[in-house]
Short mmCIF file of C-alpha atoms and ligand atoms in Angstrom, two decimals:
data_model
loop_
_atom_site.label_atom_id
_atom_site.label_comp_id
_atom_site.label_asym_id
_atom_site.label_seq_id
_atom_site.Cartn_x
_atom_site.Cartn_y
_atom_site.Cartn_z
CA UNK A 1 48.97 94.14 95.85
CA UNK A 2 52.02 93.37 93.99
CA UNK A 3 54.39 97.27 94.01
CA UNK A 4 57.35 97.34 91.98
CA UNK A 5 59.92 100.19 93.22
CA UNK A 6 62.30 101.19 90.59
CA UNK A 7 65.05 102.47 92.50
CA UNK A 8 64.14 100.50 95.49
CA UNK A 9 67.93 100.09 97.54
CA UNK A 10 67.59 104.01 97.58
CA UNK A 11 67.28 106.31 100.75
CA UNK A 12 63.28 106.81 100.26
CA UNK A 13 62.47 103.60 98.28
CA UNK A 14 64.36 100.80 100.78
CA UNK A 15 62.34 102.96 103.69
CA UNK A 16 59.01 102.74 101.06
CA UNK A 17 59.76 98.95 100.78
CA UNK A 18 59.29 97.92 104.24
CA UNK A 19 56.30 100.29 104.90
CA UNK A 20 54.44 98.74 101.65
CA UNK A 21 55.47 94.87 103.13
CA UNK A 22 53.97 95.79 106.43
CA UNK A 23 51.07 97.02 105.01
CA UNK A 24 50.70 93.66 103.41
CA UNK A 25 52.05 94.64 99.85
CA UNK A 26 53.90 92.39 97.96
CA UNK A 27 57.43 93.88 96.49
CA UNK A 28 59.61 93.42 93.65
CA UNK A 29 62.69 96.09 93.65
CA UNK A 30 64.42 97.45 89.90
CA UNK A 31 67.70 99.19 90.81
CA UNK A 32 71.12 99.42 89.01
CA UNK A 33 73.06 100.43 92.45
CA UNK A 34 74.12 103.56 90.76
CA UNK A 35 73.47 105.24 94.20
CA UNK A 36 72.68 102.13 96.77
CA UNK A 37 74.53 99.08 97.38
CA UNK A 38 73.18 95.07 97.28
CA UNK A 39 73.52 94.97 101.30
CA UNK A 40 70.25 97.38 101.56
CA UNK A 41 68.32 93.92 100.22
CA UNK A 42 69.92 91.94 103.18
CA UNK A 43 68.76 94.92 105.62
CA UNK A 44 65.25 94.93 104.01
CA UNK A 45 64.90 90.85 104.81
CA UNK A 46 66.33 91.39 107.87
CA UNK A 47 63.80 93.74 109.03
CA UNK A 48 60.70 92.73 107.45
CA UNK A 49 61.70 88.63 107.59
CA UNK A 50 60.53 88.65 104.03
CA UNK A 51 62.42 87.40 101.18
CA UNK A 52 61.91 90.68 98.46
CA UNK A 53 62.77 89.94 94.68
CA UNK A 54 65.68 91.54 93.02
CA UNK A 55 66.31 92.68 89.50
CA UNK A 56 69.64 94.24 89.15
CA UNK A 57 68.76 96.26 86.20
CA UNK A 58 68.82 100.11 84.14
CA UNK A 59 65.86 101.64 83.34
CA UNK A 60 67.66 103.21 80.19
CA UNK A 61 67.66 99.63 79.01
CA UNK A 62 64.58 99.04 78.05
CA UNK A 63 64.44 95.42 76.69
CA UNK A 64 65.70 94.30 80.02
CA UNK A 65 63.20 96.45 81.90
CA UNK A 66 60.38 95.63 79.96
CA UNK A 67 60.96 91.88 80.13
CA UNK A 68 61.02 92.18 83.98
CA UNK A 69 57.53 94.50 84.01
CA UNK A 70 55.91 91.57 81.75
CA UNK A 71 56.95 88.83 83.95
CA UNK A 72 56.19 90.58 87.30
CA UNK A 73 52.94 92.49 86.10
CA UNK A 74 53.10 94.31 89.41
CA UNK A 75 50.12 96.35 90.38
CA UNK A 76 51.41 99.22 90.57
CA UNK A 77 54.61 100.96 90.16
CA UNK A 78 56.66 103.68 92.59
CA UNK A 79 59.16 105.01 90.55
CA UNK A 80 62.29 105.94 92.50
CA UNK A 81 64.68 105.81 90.22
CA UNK A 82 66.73 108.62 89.45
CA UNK A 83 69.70 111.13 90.29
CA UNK A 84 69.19 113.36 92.30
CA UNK A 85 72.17 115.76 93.15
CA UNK A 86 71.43 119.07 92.43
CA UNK A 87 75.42 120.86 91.86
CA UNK A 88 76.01 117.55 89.87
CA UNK A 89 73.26 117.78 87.57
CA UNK A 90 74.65 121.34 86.89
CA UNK A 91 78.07 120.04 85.84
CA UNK A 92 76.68 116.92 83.84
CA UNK A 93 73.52 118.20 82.79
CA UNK A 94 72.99 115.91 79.77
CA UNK A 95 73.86 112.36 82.22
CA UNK A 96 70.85 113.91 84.17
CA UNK A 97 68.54 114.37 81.49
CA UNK A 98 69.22 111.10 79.81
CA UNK A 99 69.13 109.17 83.11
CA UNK A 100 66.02 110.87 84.74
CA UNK A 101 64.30 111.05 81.45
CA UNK A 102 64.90 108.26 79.14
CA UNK A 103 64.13 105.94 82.40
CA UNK A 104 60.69 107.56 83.20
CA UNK A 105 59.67 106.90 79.08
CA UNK A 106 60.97 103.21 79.42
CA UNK A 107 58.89 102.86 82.26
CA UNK A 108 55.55 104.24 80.98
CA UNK A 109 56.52 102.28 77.92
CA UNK A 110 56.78 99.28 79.43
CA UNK A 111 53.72 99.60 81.51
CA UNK A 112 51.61 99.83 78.57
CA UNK A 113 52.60 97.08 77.09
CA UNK A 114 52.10 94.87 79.90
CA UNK A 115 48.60 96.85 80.90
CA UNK A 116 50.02 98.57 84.01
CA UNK A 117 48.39 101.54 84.98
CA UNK A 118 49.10 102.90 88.35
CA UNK A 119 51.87 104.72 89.14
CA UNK A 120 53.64 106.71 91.70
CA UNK A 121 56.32 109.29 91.22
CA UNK A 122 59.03 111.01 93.19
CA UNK A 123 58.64 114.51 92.40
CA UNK A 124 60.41 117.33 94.77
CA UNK A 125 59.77 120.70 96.42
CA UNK A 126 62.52 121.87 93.55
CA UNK A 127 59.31 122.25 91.45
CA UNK A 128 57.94 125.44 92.76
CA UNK A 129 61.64 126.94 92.18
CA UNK A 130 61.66 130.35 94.03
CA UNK A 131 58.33 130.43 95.87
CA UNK A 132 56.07 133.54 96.15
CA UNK A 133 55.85 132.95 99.87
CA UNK A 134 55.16 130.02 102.64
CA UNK A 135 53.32 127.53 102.56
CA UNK A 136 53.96 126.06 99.51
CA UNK A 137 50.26 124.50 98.15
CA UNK A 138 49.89 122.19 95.08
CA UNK A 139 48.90 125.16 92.68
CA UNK A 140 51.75 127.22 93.24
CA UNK A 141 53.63 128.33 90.01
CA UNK A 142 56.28 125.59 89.01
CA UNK A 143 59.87 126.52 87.69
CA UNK A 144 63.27 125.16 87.99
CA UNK A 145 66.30 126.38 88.50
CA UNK A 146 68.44 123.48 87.93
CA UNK A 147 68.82 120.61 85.37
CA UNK A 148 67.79 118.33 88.26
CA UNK A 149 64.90 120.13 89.11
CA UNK A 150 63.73 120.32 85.34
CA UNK A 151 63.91 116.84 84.95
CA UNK A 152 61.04 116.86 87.82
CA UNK A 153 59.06 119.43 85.90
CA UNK A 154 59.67 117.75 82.55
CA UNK A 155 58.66 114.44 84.16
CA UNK A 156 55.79 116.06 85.73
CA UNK A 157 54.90 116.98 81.97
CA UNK A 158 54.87 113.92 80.52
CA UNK A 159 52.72 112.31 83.02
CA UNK A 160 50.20 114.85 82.34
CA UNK A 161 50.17 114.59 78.89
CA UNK A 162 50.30 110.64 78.78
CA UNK A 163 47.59 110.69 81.78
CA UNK A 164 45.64 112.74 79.39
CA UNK A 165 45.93 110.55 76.22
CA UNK A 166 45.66 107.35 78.32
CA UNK A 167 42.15 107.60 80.46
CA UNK A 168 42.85 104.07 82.05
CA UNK A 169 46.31 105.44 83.74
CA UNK A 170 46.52 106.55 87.40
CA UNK A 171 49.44 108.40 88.65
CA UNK A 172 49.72 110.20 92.36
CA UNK A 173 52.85 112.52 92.44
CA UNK A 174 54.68 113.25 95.33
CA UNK A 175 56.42 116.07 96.43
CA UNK A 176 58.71 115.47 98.77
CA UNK A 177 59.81 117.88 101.11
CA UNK A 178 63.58 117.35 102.89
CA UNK A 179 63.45 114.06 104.08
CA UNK A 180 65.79 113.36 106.79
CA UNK A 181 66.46 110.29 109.54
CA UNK A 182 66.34 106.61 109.11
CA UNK A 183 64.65 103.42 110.21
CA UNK A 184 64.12 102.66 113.94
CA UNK A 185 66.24 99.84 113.59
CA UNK A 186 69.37 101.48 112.03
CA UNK A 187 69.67 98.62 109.62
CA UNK A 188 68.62 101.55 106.45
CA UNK A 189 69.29 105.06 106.16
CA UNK A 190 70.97 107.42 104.02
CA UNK A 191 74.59 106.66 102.75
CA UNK A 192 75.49 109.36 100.18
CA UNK A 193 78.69 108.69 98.15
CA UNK A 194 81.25 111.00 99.09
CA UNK A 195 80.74 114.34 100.55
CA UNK A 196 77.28 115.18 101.26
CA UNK A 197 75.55 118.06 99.74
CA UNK A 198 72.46 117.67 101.80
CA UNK A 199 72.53 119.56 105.43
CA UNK A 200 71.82 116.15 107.72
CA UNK A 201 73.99 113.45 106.11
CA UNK A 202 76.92 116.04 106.44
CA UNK A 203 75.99 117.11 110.19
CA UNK A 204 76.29 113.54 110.83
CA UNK A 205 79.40 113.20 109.11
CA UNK A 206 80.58 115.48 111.48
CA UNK A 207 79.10 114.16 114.75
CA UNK A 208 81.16 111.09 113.87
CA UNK A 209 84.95 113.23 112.91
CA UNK A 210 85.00 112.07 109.07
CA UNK A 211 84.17 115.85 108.45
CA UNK A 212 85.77 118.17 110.00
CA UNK A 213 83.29 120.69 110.27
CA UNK A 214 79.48 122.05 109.28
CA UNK A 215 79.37 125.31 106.69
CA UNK A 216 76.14 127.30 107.87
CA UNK A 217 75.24 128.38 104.56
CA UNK A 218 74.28 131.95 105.28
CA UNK A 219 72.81 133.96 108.35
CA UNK A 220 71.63 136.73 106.96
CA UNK A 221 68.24 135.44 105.31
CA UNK A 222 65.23 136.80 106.71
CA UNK A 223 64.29 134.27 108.65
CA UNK A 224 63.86 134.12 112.58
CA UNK A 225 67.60 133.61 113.09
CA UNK A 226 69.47 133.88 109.67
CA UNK A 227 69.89 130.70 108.61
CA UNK A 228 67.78 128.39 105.93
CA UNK A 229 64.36 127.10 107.12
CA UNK A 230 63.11 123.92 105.05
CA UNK A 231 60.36 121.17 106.11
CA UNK A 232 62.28 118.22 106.98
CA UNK A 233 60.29 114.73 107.08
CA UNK A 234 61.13 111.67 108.78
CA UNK A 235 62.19 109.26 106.05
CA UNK A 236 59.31 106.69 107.68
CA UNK A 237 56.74 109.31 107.45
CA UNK A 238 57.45 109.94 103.92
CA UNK A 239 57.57 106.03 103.10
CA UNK A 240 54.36 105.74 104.37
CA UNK A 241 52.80 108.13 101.84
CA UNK A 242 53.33 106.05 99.48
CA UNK A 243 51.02 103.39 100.98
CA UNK A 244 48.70 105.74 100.94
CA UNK A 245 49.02 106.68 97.63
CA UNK A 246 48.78 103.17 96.15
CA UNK A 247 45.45 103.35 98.17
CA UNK A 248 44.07 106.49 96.44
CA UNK A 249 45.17 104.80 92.83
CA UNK A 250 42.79 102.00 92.88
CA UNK A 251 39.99 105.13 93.20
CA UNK A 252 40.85 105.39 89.69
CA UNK A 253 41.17 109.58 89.71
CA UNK A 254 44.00 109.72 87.08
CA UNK A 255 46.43 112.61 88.06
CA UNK A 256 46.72 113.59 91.49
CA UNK A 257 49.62 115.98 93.08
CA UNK A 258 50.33 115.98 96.81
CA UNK A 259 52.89 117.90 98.96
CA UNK A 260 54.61 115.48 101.44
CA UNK A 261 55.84 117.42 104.05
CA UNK A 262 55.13 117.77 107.64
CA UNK A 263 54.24 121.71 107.64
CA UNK A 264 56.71 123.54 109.56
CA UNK A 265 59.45 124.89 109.21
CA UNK A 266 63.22 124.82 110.96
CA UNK A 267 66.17 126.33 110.62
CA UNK A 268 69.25 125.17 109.87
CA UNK A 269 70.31 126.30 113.56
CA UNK A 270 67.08 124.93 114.93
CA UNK A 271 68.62 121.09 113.29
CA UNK A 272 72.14 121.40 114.44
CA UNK A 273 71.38 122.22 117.94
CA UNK A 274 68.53 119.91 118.15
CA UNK A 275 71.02 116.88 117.41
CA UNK A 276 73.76 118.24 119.56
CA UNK A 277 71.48 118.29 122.42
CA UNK A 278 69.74 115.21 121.68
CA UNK A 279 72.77 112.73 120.57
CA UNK A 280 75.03 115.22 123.23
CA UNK A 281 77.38 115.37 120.70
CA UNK A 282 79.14 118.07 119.20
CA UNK A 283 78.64 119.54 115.95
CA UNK A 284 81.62 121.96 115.42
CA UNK A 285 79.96 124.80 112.71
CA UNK A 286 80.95 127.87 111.07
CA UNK A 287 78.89 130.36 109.30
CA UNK A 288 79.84 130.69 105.87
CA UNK A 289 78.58 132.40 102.44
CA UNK A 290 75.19 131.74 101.03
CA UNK A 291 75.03 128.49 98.55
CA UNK A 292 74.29 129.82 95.13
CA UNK A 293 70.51 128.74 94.28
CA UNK A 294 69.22 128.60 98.13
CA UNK A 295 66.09 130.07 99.00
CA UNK A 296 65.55 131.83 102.46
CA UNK A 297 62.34 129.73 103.46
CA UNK A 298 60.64 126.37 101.86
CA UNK A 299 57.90 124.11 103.19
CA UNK A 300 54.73 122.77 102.54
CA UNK A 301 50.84 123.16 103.00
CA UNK A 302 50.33 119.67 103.82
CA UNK A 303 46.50 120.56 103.90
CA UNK A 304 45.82 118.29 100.70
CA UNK A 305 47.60 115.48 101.81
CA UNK A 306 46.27 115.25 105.39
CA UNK A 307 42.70 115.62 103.73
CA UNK A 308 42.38 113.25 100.80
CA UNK A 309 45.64 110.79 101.45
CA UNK A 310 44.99 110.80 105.67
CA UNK A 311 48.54 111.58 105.44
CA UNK A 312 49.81 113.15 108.99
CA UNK A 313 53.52 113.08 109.70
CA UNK A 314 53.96 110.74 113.40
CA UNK A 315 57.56 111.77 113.91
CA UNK A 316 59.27 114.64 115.90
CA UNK A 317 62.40 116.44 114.79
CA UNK A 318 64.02 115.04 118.13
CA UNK A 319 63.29 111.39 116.24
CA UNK A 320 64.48 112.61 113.07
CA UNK A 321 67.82 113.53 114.56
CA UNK A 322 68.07 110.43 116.91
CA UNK A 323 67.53 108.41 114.26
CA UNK A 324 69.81 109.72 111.65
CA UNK A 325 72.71 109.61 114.59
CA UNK A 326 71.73 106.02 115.11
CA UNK A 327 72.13 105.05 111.71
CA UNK A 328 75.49 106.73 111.23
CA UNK A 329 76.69 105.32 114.59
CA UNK A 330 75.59 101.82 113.36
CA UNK A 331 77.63 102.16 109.91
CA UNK A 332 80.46 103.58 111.56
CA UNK A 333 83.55 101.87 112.42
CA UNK A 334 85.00 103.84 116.12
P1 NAD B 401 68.72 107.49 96.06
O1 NAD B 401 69.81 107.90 95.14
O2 NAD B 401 69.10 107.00 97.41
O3 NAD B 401 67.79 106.38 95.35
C1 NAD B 401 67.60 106.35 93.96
C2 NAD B 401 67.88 104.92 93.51
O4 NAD B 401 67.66 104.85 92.09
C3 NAD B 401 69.33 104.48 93.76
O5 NAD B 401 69.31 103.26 94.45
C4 NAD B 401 69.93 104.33 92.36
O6 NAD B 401 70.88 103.29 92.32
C5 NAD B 401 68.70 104.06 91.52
N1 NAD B 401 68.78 104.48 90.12
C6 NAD B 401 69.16 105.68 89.61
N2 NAD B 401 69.07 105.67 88.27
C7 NAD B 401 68.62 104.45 87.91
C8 NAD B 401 68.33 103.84 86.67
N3 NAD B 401 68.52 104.47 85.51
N4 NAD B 401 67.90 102.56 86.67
C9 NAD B 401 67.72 101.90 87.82
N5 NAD B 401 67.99 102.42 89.03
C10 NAD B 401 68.43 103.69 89.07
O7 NAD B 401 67.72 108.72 96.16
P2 NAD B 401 66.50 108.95 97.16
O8 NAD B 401 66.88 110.03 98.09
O9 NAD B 401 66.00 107.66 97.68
O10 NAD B 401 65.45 109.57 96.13
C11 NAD B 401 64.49 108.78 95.47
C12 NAD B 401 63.73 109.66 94.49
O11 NAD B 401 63.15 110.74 95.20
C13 NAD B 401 64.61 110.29 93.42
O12 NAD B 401 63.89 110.29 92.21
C14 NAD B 401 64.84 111.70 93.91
O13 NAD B 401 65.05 112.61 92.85
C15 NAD B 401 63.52 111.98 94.61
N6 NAD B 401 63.63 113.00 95.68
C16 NAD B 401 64.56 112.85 96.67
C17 NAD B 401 64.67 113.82 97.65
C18 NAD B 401 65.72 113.73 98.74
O14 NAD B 401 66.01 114.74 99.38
N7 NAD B 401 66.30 112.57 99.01
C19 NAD B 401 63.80 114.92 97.64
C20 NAD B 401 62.86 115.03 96.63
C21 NAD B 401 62.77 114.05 95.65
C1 WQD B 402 69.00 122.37 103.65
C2 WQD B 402 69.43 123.66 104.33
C3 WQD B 402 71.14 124.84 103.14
C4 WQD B 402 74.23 121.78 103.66
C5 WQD B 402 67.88 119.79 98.33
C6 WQD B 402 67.49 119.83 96.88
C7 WQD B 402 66.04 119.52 96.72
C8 WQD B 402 65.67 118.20 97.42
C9 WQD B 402 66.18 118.17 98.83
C10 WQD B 402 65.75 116.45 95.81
C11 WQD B 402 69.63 124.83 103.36
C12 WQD B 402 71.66 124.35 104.48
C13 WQD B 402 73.06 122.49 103.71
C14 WQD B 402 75.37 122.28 104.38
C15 WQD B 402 74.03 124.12 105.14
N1 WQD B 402 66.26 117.07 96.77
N2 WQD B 402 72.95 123.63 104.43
N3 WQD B 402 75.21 123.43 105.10
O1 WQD B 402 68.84 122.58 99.48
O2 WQD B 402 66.69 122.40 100.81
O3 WQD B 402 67.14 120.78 99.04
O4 WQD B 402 67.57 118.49 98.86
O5 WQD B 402 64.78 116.71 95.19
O6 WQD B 402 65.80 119.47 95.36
O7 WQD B 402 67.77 121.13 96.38
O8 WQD B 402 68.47 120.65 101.09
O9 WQD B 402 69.85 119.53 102.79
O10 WQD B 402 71.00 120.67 100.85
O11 WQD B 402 69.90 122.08 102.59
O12 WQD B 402 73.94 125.17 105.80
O13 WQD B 402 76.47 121.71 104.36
O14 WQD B 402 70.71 123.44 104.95
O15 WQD B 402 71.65 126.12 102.84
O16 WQD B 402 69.21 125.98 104.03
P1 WQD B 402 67.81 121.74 100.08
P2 WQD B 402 69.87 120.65 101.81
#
């Protein structure tokens, strides 16, 4: 099938990419580099030996856009594109809302006019805000607590109601747990702009001395020792959901809503001292305040997933951390 990935250069969507050309999928990738750079398309031929088209392009702008969906007519769509920082989206709150949003009604907008009616959408664990308790499932209440995060719930919104007006339009949403790590062959991986806010770019960040140190964000949560517990994903694990989920769109079962994470939990602690005993580095860390907005505990009932994608998570935390210090030890110059 042909798969157009808006936001395709991205952490999850350049990982998506070379799952979906393995499994045989044709891609065409939509990104404005707003968060990703051009060399992630030399990394993606140079790992999959595939030429993948290109558009350079805004989803805000939709006569562009639309004149690249009615010339590809993919298949099916992953949408991808978006910001995604969550203390950012707090100080710009309206660049958030008229990035994430206005793009996501271009899209659909475009897709009906060229008959395209599959669709797959990044969604995030921010949904189910504060949760009642662990693990999350599918049904739990939804809230934000964050402009970010209401984009996802808003977005989430408007699929429903166009899925309901539109009986021809599939759309799986996925979402994601903490994705973490990077491709086996350290050619992609994640490459925030400027400081991380996200616990394993910054660790790594560290491991390498362009940080000086890890914040611990607490350790006093009631958790087994203190500190944060999320479900963190392998980055290839999560790509290959999305295979998967262009699968279970040609069943034709309009709106579907998965959880992609692996299940269990780990601590903050449980990360940094797996990758300082795995990459025998060190990770100097202090324990610090609680971030405003964390929750103690967050991950998934993957139950769904694993029974109506086939979705099971192959990789180990001790591959997630290898292969996020592999990435970072590729990009960096010693
Ligand atoms: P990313 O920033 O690496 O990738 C997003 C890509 O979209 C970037 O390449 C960026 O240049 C592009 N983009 C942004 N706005 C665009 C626009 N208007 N037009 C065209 N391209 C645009 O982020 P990621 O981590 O790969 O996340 C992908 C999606 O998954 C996002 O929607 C994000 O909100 C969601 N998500 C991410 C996480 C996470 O922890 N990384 C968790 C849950 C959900
Ligand atoms: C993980 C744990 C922190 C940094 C965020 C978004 C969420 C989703 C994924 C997009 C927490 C602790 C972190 C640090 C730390 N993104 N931590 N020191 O907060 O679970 O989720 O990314 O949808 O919407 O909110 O991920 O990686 O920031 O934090 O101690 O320097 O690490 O307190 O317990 P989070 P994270």
């Amino acid at each position: 099938m042909k798969i157009l990935l808006t936001g395709g250069l991205g952490y999850i969507g350049s990982h998506t990419a070379v799952d979906c050309i393995e499994n045989g999928h044709e891609v065409v990738i939509v990104d404005n580099l707003s968060n990703s750079k051009i060399e992630v398309l030399g990394s993606l031929k140079q790992i999959t030996g595939k030429n993948i088209k290109f558009y350079k392009c805004d989803l805000c702008d939709f006569n562009k856009f639309s004149k690249i969906l009615k010339k590809e007519k993919p298949d099916q769509v992953i949408h991808f594109a978006g910001l995604k920082a969550v203390g950012e989206s707090v100080q710009k709150p309206l660049m958030y809302y008229n990035n994430n949003l206005v793009s996501t009604l271009n899209l659909l907008k475009a897709m009906e006019l060229c008959d395209c009616n599959n669709l797959i959408f990044s969604s995030s664990a921010t949904v189910y805000g504060e949760p009642k308790s662990v693990p999350i499932t599918e049904d739990f209440p939804l809230s934000a607590t964050n402009p970010y995060g209401r984009t996802k719930l808003m977005i989430e919104e408007i699929l429903g109601d166009y899925q309901k007006a539109n009986k021809y339009f599939n759309v799986v949403i996925l979402r994601y747990f903490n994705p973490i790590g990077a491709h086996d062959s350290g050619l992609i991986g994640e490459d925030p702009n400027g400081i991380p806010n996200n616990l394993m770019p910054y660790i790594t960040k560290v491991a390498f001395g362009k940080l000086k140190q890890l914040s611990v964000f607490g350790s006093d949560y009631n958790t087994p020792d203190g500190t944060g517990v999320r479900d963190y994903i392998h980055v290839c694990d999560l790509a290959h959901a999305h295979v998967l989920a262009i699968n279970k769109n040609t069943e034709n079962k309009g709106l579907l809503i998965y959880n992609v994470g692996t299940g269990k939990g780990y601590s903050v602690l449980d990360i940094v001292n797996t990758f300082i005993k795995n990459n025998k580095v060190d990770v100097p860390y202090k324990i610090v305040e609680r971030r405003p907005g964390d929750i103690a505990e967050c991950y998934a009932s993957s139950k769904k997933a694993s029974k109506e994608l086939g979705f099971k998570a192959k990789y180990n935390l001790k591959d997630m951390v290898t292969s996020a210090y592999n990435y970072e030890k590729k990009h960096t110059n010693l």
